[in-house]
């Protein structure tokens, strides 16, 4: 092709040159398209974009799972789903505490509770309470009251019947002490 400075190119040479330029143009366009695709893919995979996608998917998962568990009427704050669920469970526990009868009483077996209710069964063993009361009385009121028995699951401790003999003995000691003090003065 570089035959001369002023030489004209033949139609066949011109055709070959244009064909070569078109091939180069096609290669450049393909290269630009691939770099644009790579840039778009890299842009989508930034940490911030991934974090947004993960957060959106997490909220969808939490909302669908909570709706299955708590029913469609579940009002949950999706900014803090675990905290909202914990608050709701605590509220249900408070309602359950207030609605239960006295400890040691078995609730009557009735129909199954509603889906938004929490059911607790409390078990009370009188012999365990008797041992705890005996330990309390034998300590003579010194120090703090002992902890409830390990097996006890009661939310509120029952008031045990007083042990009359031990109380009468302590009352006699107190009366003797009170009578003794005025005489010594």
CSV table of C-alpha atoms in Angstrom, one decimal:
chain,number,residue,atom,x,y,z
A,1,UNK,CA,0.0,0.0,0.0
A,2,UNK,CA,2.7,2.5,0.5
A,3,UNK,CA,3.7,2.5,-3.2
A,4,UNK,CA,4.0,6.2,-3.6
A,5,UNK,CA,3.1,9.5,-2.3
A,6,UNK,CA,0.8,10.5,-5.1
A,7,UNK,CA,-0.3,7.1,-6.2
A,8,UNK,CA,-4.0,6.4,-6.3
A,9,UNK,CA,-5.3,3.2,-4.7
A,10,UNK,CA,-7.0,0.8,-6.9
A,11,UNK,CA,-10.7,-0.2,-6.2
A,12,UNK,CA,-9.5,-3.6,-4.9
A,13,UNK,CA,-6.9,-2.0,-2.6
A,14,UNK,CA,-9.6,0.4,-1.3
A,15,UNK,CA,-12.0,-2.5,-0.7
A,16,UNK,CA,-9.3,-4.4,1.3
A,17,UNK,CA,-8.4,-1.3,3.3
A,18,UNK,CA,-12.0,-0.6,4.2
A,19,UNK,CA,-12.6,-4.2,5.1
A,20,UNK,CA,-9.6,-4.1,7.4
A,21,UNK,CA,-10.8,-0.9,9.0
A,22,UNK,CA,-14.3,-2.3,9.5
A,23,UNK,CA,-12.7,-5.4,11.2
A,24,UNK,CA,-10.7,-3.1,13.5
A,25,UNK,CA,-13.9,-1.1,14.3
A,26,UNK,CA,-15.8,-4.3,15.2
A,27,UNK,CA,-12.9,-5.3,17.5
A,28,UNK,CA,-12.9,-1.9,19.2
A,29,UNK,CA,-16.7,-2.0,19.6
A,30,UNK,CA,-16.6,-5.5,21.2
A,31,UNK,CA,-13.8,-4.4,23.5
A,32,UNK,CA,-15.8,-1.3,24.6
A,33,UNK,CA,-18.8,-3.5,25.2
A,34,UNK,CA,-16.9,-6.0,27.3
A,35,UNK,CA,-15.3,-3.2,29.4
A,36,UNK,CA,-18.8,-1.6,29.9
A,37,UNK,CA,-20.2,-5.0,31.0
A,38,UNK,CA,-17.2,-5.5,33.4
A,39,UNK,CA,-17.7,-2.0,34.8
A,40,UNK,CA,-21.4,-2.6,35.3
A,41,UNK,CA,-20.7,-5.9,37.0
A,42,UNK,CA,-18.0,-4.4,39.2
A,43,UNK,CA,-20.4,-1.6,40.1
A,44,UNK,CA,-23.1,-4.0,41.1
A,45,UNK,CA,-20.7,-6.0,43.3
A,46,UNK,CA,-19.6,-3.1,45.5
A,47,UNK,CA,-19.8,-3.7,49.2
A,48,UNK,CA,-22.5,-1.0,49.6
A,49,UNK,CA,-24.6,-2.5,46.9
A,50,UNK,CA,-24.2,-6.0,48.3
A,51,UNK,CA,-25.1,-4.7,51.8
A,52,UNK,CA,-28.3,-3.1,50.5
A,53,UNK,CA,-29.2,-6.3,48.7
A,54,UNK,CA,-28.5,-8.4,51.8
A,55,UNK,CA,-30.5,-6.1,54.0
A,56,UNK,CA,-33.5,-6.2,51.6
A,57,UNK,CA,-33.3,-10.0,51.4
A,58,UNK,CA,-33.0,-10.3,55.2
A,59,UNK,CA,-36.1,-8.1,55.7
A,60,UNK,CA,-38.1,-10.2,53.3
A,61,UNK,CA,-37.0,-13.4,55.0
A,62,UNK,CA,-37.8,-12.1,58.5
A,63,UNK,CA,-41.2,-10.8,57.4
A,64,UNK,CA,-42.2,-14.0,55.7
A,65,UNK,CA,-41.0,-16.2,58.6
A,66,UNK,CA,-42.6,-14.0,61.3
A,67,UNK,CA,-45.9,-14.0,59.3
A,68,UNK,CA,-45.9,-17.8,59.3
A,69,UNK,CA,-45.1,-17.9,63.1
A,70,UNK,CA,-47.3,-15.0,64.4
A,71,UNK,CA,-49.9,-14.8,61.7
A,72,UNK,CA,-50.6,-12.0,59.2
A,73,UNK,CA,-51.7,-9.6,61.9
A,74,UNK,CA,-48.2,-9.5,63.4
A,75,UNK,CA,-47.0,-5.9,63.8
A,76,UNK,CA,-43.3,-6.1,63.9
A,77,UNK,CA,-40.8,-3.2,63.5
A,78,UNK,CA,-38.6,-4.4,60.7
A,79,UNK,CA,-35.8,-2.0,61.6
A,80,UNK,CA,-35.1,-4.2,64.7
A,81,UNK,CA,-37.1,-7.4,64.1
A,82,UNK,CA,-35.4,-9.4,67.0
A,83,UNK,CA,-36.0,-6.6,69.5
A,84,UNK,CA,-39.6,-6.2,68.4
A,85,UNK,CA,-40.2,-9.9,68.7
A,86,UNK,CA,-38.6,-10.0,72.1
A,87,UNK,CA,-40.9,-7.1,73.3
A,88,UNK,CA,-43.9,-8.9,72.0
A,89,UNK,CA,-43.0,-12.1,73.8
A,90,UNK,CA,-42.4,-10.2,77.0
A,91,UNK,CA,-45.8,-8.6,76.7
A,92,UNK,CA,-47.4,-12.0,76.2
A,93,UNK,CA,-45.6,-13.3,79.2
A,94,UNK,CA,-46.9,-10.5,81.4
A,95,UNK,CA,-50.4,-11.2,80.2
A,96,UNK,CA,-50.0,-14.8,81.0
A,97,UNK,CA,-48.7,-14.0,84.5
A,98,UNK,CA,-51.6,-11.8,85.3
A,99,UNK,CA,-54.2,-14.2,83.9
A,100,UNK,CA,-53.0,-17.3,85.7
A,101,UNK,CA,-54.7,-18.4,89.0
A,102,UNK,CA,-52.8,-19.1,92.2
A,103,UNK,CA,-49.7,-21.2,92.2
A,104,UNK,CA,-50.1,-24.9,92.6
A,105,UNK,CA,-53.4,-24.9,90.9
A,106,UNK,CA,-53.6,-26.7,87.7
A,107,UNK,CA,-55.5,-24.7,85.0
A,108,UNK,CA,-58.5,-26.5,83.7
A,109,UNK,CA,-57.9,-28.3,80.5
A,110,UNK,CA,-59.8,-26.6,77.8
A,111,UNK,CA,-59.7,-25.9,74.1
A,112,UNK,CA,-56.4,-25.2,72.5
A,113,UNK,CA,-55.2,-21.6,73.0
A,114,UNK,CA,-55.3,-19.1,70.2
A,115,UNK,CA,-52.2,-18.7,67.9
A,116,UNK,CA,-51.3,-15.4,69.6
A,117,UNK,CA,-51.4,-16.8,73.2
A,118,UNK,CA,-48.6,-18.3,75.3
A,119,UNK,CA,-49.4,-21.2,77.6
A,120,UNK,CA,-47.4,-22.0,80.7
A,121,UNK,CA,-47.8,-25.0,83.0
A,122,UNK,CA,-46.6,-24.4,86.5
A,123,UNK,CA,-45.7,-27.3,88.8
A,124,UNK,CA,-45.6,-27.0,92.5
A,125,UNK,CA,-44.3,-29.6,94.9
A,126,UNK,CA,-45.6,-29.1,98.5
A,127,UNK,CA,-42.7,-31.2,100.0
A,128,UNK,CA,-40.1,-28.9,98.3
A,129,UNK,CA,-41.9,-25.9,99.8
A,130,UNK,CA,-42.0,-27.6,103.2
A,131,UNK,CA,-38.3,-28.2,103.1
A,132,UNK,CA,-37.6,-24.6,102.1
A,133,UNK,CA,-39.8,-23.3,104.9
A,134,UNK,CA,-38.1,-25.5,107.4
A,135,UNK,CA,-34.7,-24.2,106.4
A,136,UNK,CA,-36.0,-20.6,106.7
A,137,UNK,CA,-37.3,-21.2,110.2
A,138,UNK,CA,-34.3,-23.1,111.4
A,139,UNK,CA,-32.1,-20.2,110.2
A,140,UNK,CA,-33.9,-18.1,112.7
A,141,UNK,CA,-34.4,-15.1,110.4
A,142,UNK,CA,-30.6,-14.6,110.2
A,143,UNK,CA,-29.4,-13.2,106.8
A,144,UNK,CA,-31.3,-13.2,103.6
A,145,UNK,CA,-34.1,-15.7,102.8
A,146,UNK,CA,-32.9,-18.8,101.1
A,147,UNK,CA,-33.3,-19.2,97.3
A,148,UNK,CA,-36.3,-21.1,96.1
A,149,UNK,CA,-35.8,-24.8,95.5
A,150,UNK,CA,-34.0,-25.7,92.3
A,151,UNK,CA,-36.9,-27.7,90.8
A,152,UNK,CA,-39.4,-24.9,91.5
A,153,UNK,CA,-40.8,-23.3,88.3
A,154,UNK,CA,-43.3,-21.0,90.0
A,155,UNK,CA,-43.4,-17.4,88.9
A,156,UNK,CA,-44.6,-16.1,92.3
A,157,UNK,CA,-43.6,-18.0,95.4
A,158,UNK,CA,-46.6,-19.5,97.3
A,159,UNK,CA,-47.3,-18.5,100.9
A,160,UNK,CA,-46.8,-21.7,103.0
A,161,UNK,CA,-48.8,-22.4,106.2
A,162,UNK,CA,-46.9,-21.1,109.3
A,163,UNK,CA,-45.4,-23.7,111.6
A,164,UNK,CA,-47.2,-23.0,114.8
A,165,UNK,CA,-44.9,-24.8,117.2
A,166,UNK,CA,-41.8,-23.0,116.0
A,167,UNK,CA,-43.5,-19.6,116.0
A,168,UNK,CA,-44.8,-20.2,119.6
A,169,UNK,CA,-41.3,-21.0,120.8
A,170,UNK,CA,-39.9,-17.9,119.2
A,171,UNK,CA,-42.8,-15.8,120.7
A,172,UNK,CA,-42.0,-17.2,124.1
A,173,UNK,CA,-38.3,-16.2,123.7
A,174,UNK,CA,-39.3,-12.7,122.7
A,175,UNK,CA,-41.7,-12.3,125.6
A,176,UNK,CA,-39.1,-13.5,128.0
A,177,UNK,CA,-36.6,-11.0,126.6
A,178,UNK,CA,-39.2,-8.1,126.8
A,179,UNK,CA,-40.0,-9.0,130.5
A,180,UNK,CA,-36.4,-9.3,131.4
A,181,UNK,CA,-35.4,-5.8,130.1
A,182,UNK,CA,-37.7,-3.7,132.3
A,183,UNK,CA,-36.6,-5.4,135.5
A,184,UNK,CA,-32.9,-4.7,134.7
A,185,UNK,CA,-33.5,-1.0,134.3
